[in-house]
Amino acid sequence: MQEWNAPKPRHLPLLKAAIQRQIPFRQQLDLWSPLPDQGWKPCIGSTDDPPLPGKSLGYIQVFLDGGLNQQRMGICDAVAVAKILNATLVIPHLEVNPVWQDTSSFSDIFDVDHFISVLEGDISIVKELPGKYFWSTREYYATGIRDTRIKMAPVHASANWYLENVLPILQRFGVAAISPFSHRLTFNNLPPNIQRLRCKVNFEALAFVPHIRELGETLVSRLRYPATESQAMGNLYMKDGREKTRNQGSGKFVVLHLRFDKDMAAHSACDFGGGKAERMALAKYRQVIWQGRVVNSQFTNEELRNQGRCPLTPEQIGLLLAALGFSNSTRLYLASHKVYGGESRISTLRKLFPLMEDKKSLSSAEERSKVKGKASLLAAADYYVSMQSDVFISASPGNMHNAVLGHRAFLNLKTIRPNMGLLGQLFLNKSMEWSDFQHAVVEGHKNRQGHIRLRKEKQSIYTYPAPDCMCQA
């Protein structure tokens, strides 16, 4: 049985008005203009850091699960833990993601030599363990309880926890393997140099491998300078197409991270208009994956929407963008994995933004050959494009949203954070006129466009790099 009936638009009156929208020039100008200087600048170099001790106390291995952005944060934490312990870090091992089945290693995604060179004054890093520790492998730790494996590192462990629990193992065996290692270092009460080091890793040391950067640059170039002529093949761009359009002035583009996959839809327990078949399929998936641990499923769809706990559908994010002032000639780049509901779910968004592009529409199969079927490499290309865009917006919070939000805040780039609570309530109001909807959206997003927000206790330094990794200019 089909998992969903092709969902019909759920906000038809708004959609009809949005398709015919006329946007004042001033509103468009404000929308596209860069963020003003907010008085903060990146601040991760430090002159008062103690010099690197001559002798390391041993080797730290970490095994990182999750998708690309969760692993990215784990790598930053691993460097910080190695610094706290005065240990040598072995290039982190990336686990195979059970959802995407991606076997990409650290060196498949990130430029290892750049990573080591940027951090050489901060910590010692090796590509692999010396020969005498040949036995300390992923397989070794998977087959029994081992003295050198730290399995019980608490979530958000303190620096003292590592000094008390991991340092003795390092001193005794010369090597310590920490697994699992996601979110295993606190964001609070760490020395300023450790906080700055985490940001240095995230924003300077982690550079993608050249072929990902090349693909990213190709996508960005074709978004900024759309080819005026394309060959009869459709997506195969003429090599000189970019040169012809380059002289006509650069274009601007928005990246939309449309996180609307089956996991997201099921975990939210909201109704997305795919009928009984979809509701049953998502309920079954929820039960299989989370065995009744999804607390959201205790609330009604209306309650969840009122609380802003439902991810925005492609239709809803399209209406949000239209209300904010993006016209139907906006070039929109879709950064997303598989969209739950397929093309039928995206078609409404495409009506609002006919110039919508993605990796497939902008590049040839040959250009994508090195990232084909690799979820982490595809996500890395999307991350690269997201960092080059004039505006970034995500349809719902998650690791990619948090990582890009923090990186763009660090560089003072425009990022629109959807006001989920407000939008949930607006979309429940079936009689709302377009002018009222538009006014409410614009007012509700005035201070959500990349304004620096200082990190609060327990919040992630990777999402809120100020004040730990930024100084007031």
mmCIF file of C-alpha atoms in Angstrom, residues 156-317:
data_model
loop_
_atom_site.group_PDB
_atom_site.id
_atom_site.type_symbol
_atom_site.label_atom_id
_atom_site.label_comp_id
_atom_site.label_asym_id
_atom_site.label_seq_id
_atom_site.Cartn_x
_atom_site.Cartn_y
_atom_site.Cartn_z
ATOM 1 C CA HIS A 156 28.412 16.797 28.867
ATOM 2 C CA ALA A 157 31.203 15.475 31.115
ATOM 3 C CA SER A 158 33.405 18.083 32.825
ATOM 4 C CA ALA A 159 37.137 18.583 32.285
ATOM 5 C CA ASN A 160 37.687 17.144 35.784
ATOM 6 C CA TRP A 161 35.796 13.981 34.841
ATOM 7 C CA TYR A 162 38.351 13.344 32.066
ATOM 8 C CA LEU A 163 41.296 14.105 34.358
ATOM 9 C CA GLU A 164 39.951 11.703 37.017
ATOM 10 C CA ASN A 165 38.715 8.868 34.777
ATOM 11 C CA VAL A 166 40.676 8.890 31.521
ATOM 12 C CA LEU A 167 44.094 10.231 32.552
ATOM 13 C CA PRO A 168 44.903 7.171 34.767
ATOM 14 C CA ILE A 169 44.119 4.849 31.829
ATOM 15 C CA LEU A 170 46.382 6.895 29.547
ATOM 16 C CA GLN A 171 49.204 6.806 32.076
ATOM 17 C CA ARG A 172 48.842 3.069 32.601
ATOM 18 C CA PHE A 173 48.322 1.818 29.030
ATOM 19 C CA GLY A 174 49.488 4.680 26.811
ATOM 20 C CA VAL A 175 46.190 4.637 24.902
ATOM 21 C CA ALA A 176 42.513 5.270 25.740
ATOM 22 C CA ALA A 177 39.543 4.738 23.422
ATOM 23 C CA ILE A 178 36.344 6.684 24.161
ATOM 24 C CA SER A 179 33.175 5.224 22.659
ATOM 25 C CA PRO A 180 30.471 6.437 22.422
ATOM 26 C CA PHE A 181 31.708 10.030 22.133
ATOM 27 C CA SER A 182 28.793 12.215 20.969
ATOM 28 C CA HIS A 183 28.124 15.229 23.229
ATOM 29 C CA ARG A 184 30.628 13.978 25.808
ATOM 30 C CA LEU A 185 32.135 17.342 26.809
ATOM 31 C CA THR A 186 30.388 20.099 28.740
ATOM 32 C CA PHE A 187 29.819 23.608 27.388
ATOM 33 C CA ASN A 188 30.150 25.141 30.864
ATOM 34 C CA ASN A 189 33.020 26.006 33.216
ATOM 35 C CA LEU A 190 35.840 25.248 30.790
ATOM 36 C CA PRO A 191 38.963 27.421 30.551
ATOM 37 C CA PRO A 192 38.638 30.139 27.864
ATOM 38 C CA ASN A 193 41.521 28.647 25.831
ATOM 39 C CA ILE A 194 39.672 25.305 25.563
ATOM 40 C CA GLN A 195 36.481 27.029 24.372
ATOM 41 C CA ARG A 196 38.416 29.026 21.775
ATOM 42 C CA LEU A 197 40.196 25.869 20.634
ATOM 43 C CA ARG A 198 36.845 24.166 19.939
ATOM 44 C CA CYS A 199 35.872 27.099 17.716
ATOM 45 C CA LYS A 200 39.260 27.087 16.002
ATOM 46 C CA VAL A 201 38.699 23.437 15.067
ATOM 47 C CA ASN A 202 35.146 24.062 13.874
ATOM 48 C CA PHE A 203 35.678 27.264 11.932
ATOM 49 C CA GLU A 204 39.297 26.938 10.733
ATOM 50 C CA ALA A 205 40.727 23.424 10.981
ATOM 51 C CA LEU A 206 37.801 21.480 9.477
ATOM 52 C CA ALA A 207 38.045 22.145 5.741
ATOM 53 C CA PHE A 208 36.404 19.809 3.238
ATOM 54 C CA VAL A 209 38.537 17.792 0.819
ATOM 55 C CA PRO A 210 39.251 19.528 -2.529
ATOM 56 C CA HIS A 211 36.696 17.610 -4.626
ATOM 57 C CA ILE A 212 33.855 18.604 -2.254
ATOM 58 C CA ARG A 213 34.974 22.237 -2.350
ATOM 59 C CA GLU A 214 35.149 22.077 -6.171
ATOM 60 C CA LEU A 215 31.627 20.660 -6.440
ATOM 61 C CA GLY A 216 30.406 23.273 -3.945
ATOM 62 C CA GLU A 217 32.058 26.062 -5.925
ATOM 63 C CA THR A 218 30.496 24.770 -9.154
ATOM 64 C CA LEU A 219 27.023 24.818 -7.560
ATOM 65 C CA VAL A 220 27.537 28.308 -6.105
ATOM 66 C CA SER A 221 28.820 29.661 -9.406
ATOM 67 C CA ARG A 222 25.808 28.314 -11.313
ATOM 68 C CA LEU A 223 23.430 29.784 -8.742
ATOM 69 C CA ARG A 224 25.084 33.206 -8.914
ATOM 70 C CA TYR A 225 25.609 33.228 -12.679
ATOM 71 C CA PRO A 226 22.865 31.097 -14.273
ATOM 72 C CA ALA A 227 23.874 29.967 -17.756
ATOM 73 C CA THR A 228 21.988 31.928 -20.422
ATOM 74 C CA GLU A 229 22.137 29.012 -22.804
ATOM 75 C CA SER A 230 22.153 25.342 -21.973
ATOM 76 C CA GLN A 231 22.607 22.436 -24.298
ATOM 77 C CA ALA A 232 19.687 20.362 -25.499
ATOM 78 C CA MET A 233 20.598 17.845 -22.788
ATOM 79 C CA GLY A 234 19.047 20.177 -20.214
ATOM 80 C CA ASN A 235 21.340 20.038 -17.201
ATOM 81 C CA LEU A 236 24.691 19.942 -19.008
ATOM 82 C CA TYR A 237 25.976 23.503 -18.800
ATOM 83 C CA MET A 238 28.045 25.037 -21.572
ATOM 84 C CA LYS A 239 31.545 25.651 -20.262
ATOM 85 C CA ASP A 240 31.500 29.282 -21.338
ATOM 86 C CA GLY A 241 27.949 29.915 -20.060
ATOM 87 C CA ARG A 242 29.265 31.253 -16.785
ATOM 88 C CA GLU A 243 31.665 33.650 -18.499
ATOM 89 C CA LYS A 244 28.849 35.125 -20.623
ATOM 90 C CA THR A 245 26.661 35.799 -17.599
ATOM 91 C CA ARG A 246 29.427 36.842 -15.210
ATOM 92 C CA ASN A 247 29.593 40.248 -16.879
ATOM 93 C CA GLN A 248 25.882 40.873 -16.345
ATOM 94 C CA GLY A 249 26.367 41.231 -12.579
ATOM 95 C CA SER A 250 26.193 38.634 -9.845
ATOM 96 C CA GLY A 251 22.925 37.147 -8.669
ATOM 97 C CA LYS A 252 21.882 36.305 -5.145
ATOM 98 C CA PHE A 253 20.455 33.066 -3.793
ATOM 99 C CA VAL A 254 18.843 31.555 -0.688
ATOM 100 C CA VAL A 255 19.679 28.145 0.715
ATOM 101 C CA LEU A 256 16.719 26.328 2.216
ATOM 102 C CA HIS A 257 17.602 23.370 4.406
ATOM 103 C CA LEU A 258 14.418 21.361 3.996
ATOM 104 C CA ARG A 259 14.712 18.778 6.745
ATOM 105 C CA PHE A 260 11.565 16.840 5.982
ATOM 106 C CA ASP A 261 12.591 13.190 5.993
ATOM 107 C CA LYS A 262 10.680 10.225 7.379
ATOM 108 C CA ASP A 263 12.586 10.282 10.694
ATOM 109 C CA MET A 264 11.686 13.911 11.280
ATOM 110 C CA ALA A 265 8.036 13.474 10.319
ATOM 111 C CA ALA A 266 7.578 10.363 12.467
ATOM 112 C CA HIS A 267 9.377 11.722 15.530
ATOM 113 C CA SER A 268 7.296 14.905 15.543
ATOM 114 C CA ALA A 269 3.998 12.916 15.713
ATOM 115 C CA CYS A 270 2.259 15.701 13.722
ATOM 116 C CA ASP A 271 -0.240 15.253 10.887
ATOM 117 C CA PHE A 272 1.094 16.318 7.483
ATOM 118 C CA GLY A 273 -1.947 15.810 5.284
ATOM 119 C CA GLY A 274 -1.039 12.479 3.671
ATOM 120 C CA GLY A 275 -4.248 10.885 4.925
ATOM 121 C CA LYS A 276 -4.847 7.748 6.965
ATOM 122 C CA ALA A 277 -2.194 5.755 5.070
ATOM 123 C CA GLU A 278 0.511 8.235 6.044
ATOM 124 C CA ARG A 279 -0.624 8.486 9.673
ATOM 125 C CA MET A 280 -0.525 4.682 10.020
ATOM 126 C CA ALA A 281 2.871 4.391 8.302
ATOM 127 C CA LEU A 282 4.419 7.075 10.555
ATOM 128 C CA ALA A 283 2.883 5.578 13.724
ATOM 129 C CA LYS A 284 4.279 2.149 12.804
ATOM 130 C CA TYR A 285 7.729 3.607 12.025
ATOM 131 C CA ARG A 286 7.677 5.534 15.330
ATOM 132 C CA GLN A 287 6.906 2.338 17.245
ATOM 133 C CA VAL A 288 9.613 0.290 15.488
ATOM 134 C CA ILE A 289 12.380 2.914 15.898
ATOM 135 C CA TRP A 290 11.549 4.507 19.271
ATOM 136 C CA GLN A 291 9.327 1.863 20.981
ATOM 137 C CA GLY A 292 6.884 4.353 22.441
ATOM 138 C CA ARG A 293 9.546 6.784 23.697
ATOM 139 C CA VAL A 294 8.236 9.699 21.587
ATOM 140 C CA VAL A 295 6.453 11.886 24.131
ATOM 141 C CA ASN A 296 5.031 14.142 21.397
ATOM 142 C CA SER A 297 2.628 11.387 20.361
ATOM 143 C CA GLN A 298 0.613 12.031 23.552
ATOM 144 C CA PHE A 299 -0.518 15.430 22.205
ATOM 145 C CA THR A 300 -3.068 16.196 19.497
ATOM 146 C CA ASN A 301 -1.931 17.662 16.187
ATOM 147 C CA GLU A 302 -3.402 21.072 17.171
ATOM 148 C CA GLU A 303 -1.568 21.070 20.517
ATOM 149 C CA LEU A 304 1.735 20.218 18.844
ATOM 150 C CA ARG A 305 1.270 22.963 16.232
ATOM 151 C CA ASN A 306 0.343 25.509 18.906
ATOM 152 C CA GLN A 307 3.565 24.653 20.738
ATOM 153 C CA GLY A 308 5.599 25.059 17.526
ATOM 154 C CA ARG A 309 6.700 21.424 17.654
ATOM 155 C CA CYS A 310 5.838 20.441 14.075
ATOM 156 C CA PRO A 311 8.477 20.684 11.341
ATOM 157 C CA LEU A 312 7.403 22.977 8.535
ATOM 158 C CA THR A 313 6.225 21.207 5.390
ATOM 159 C CA PRO A 314 7.615 22.342 2.016
ATOM 160 C CA GLU A 315 4.307 24.171 1.447
ATOM 161 C CA GLN A 316 4.554 26.022 4.773
ATOM 162 C CA ILE A 317 8.210 27.022 4.401
#
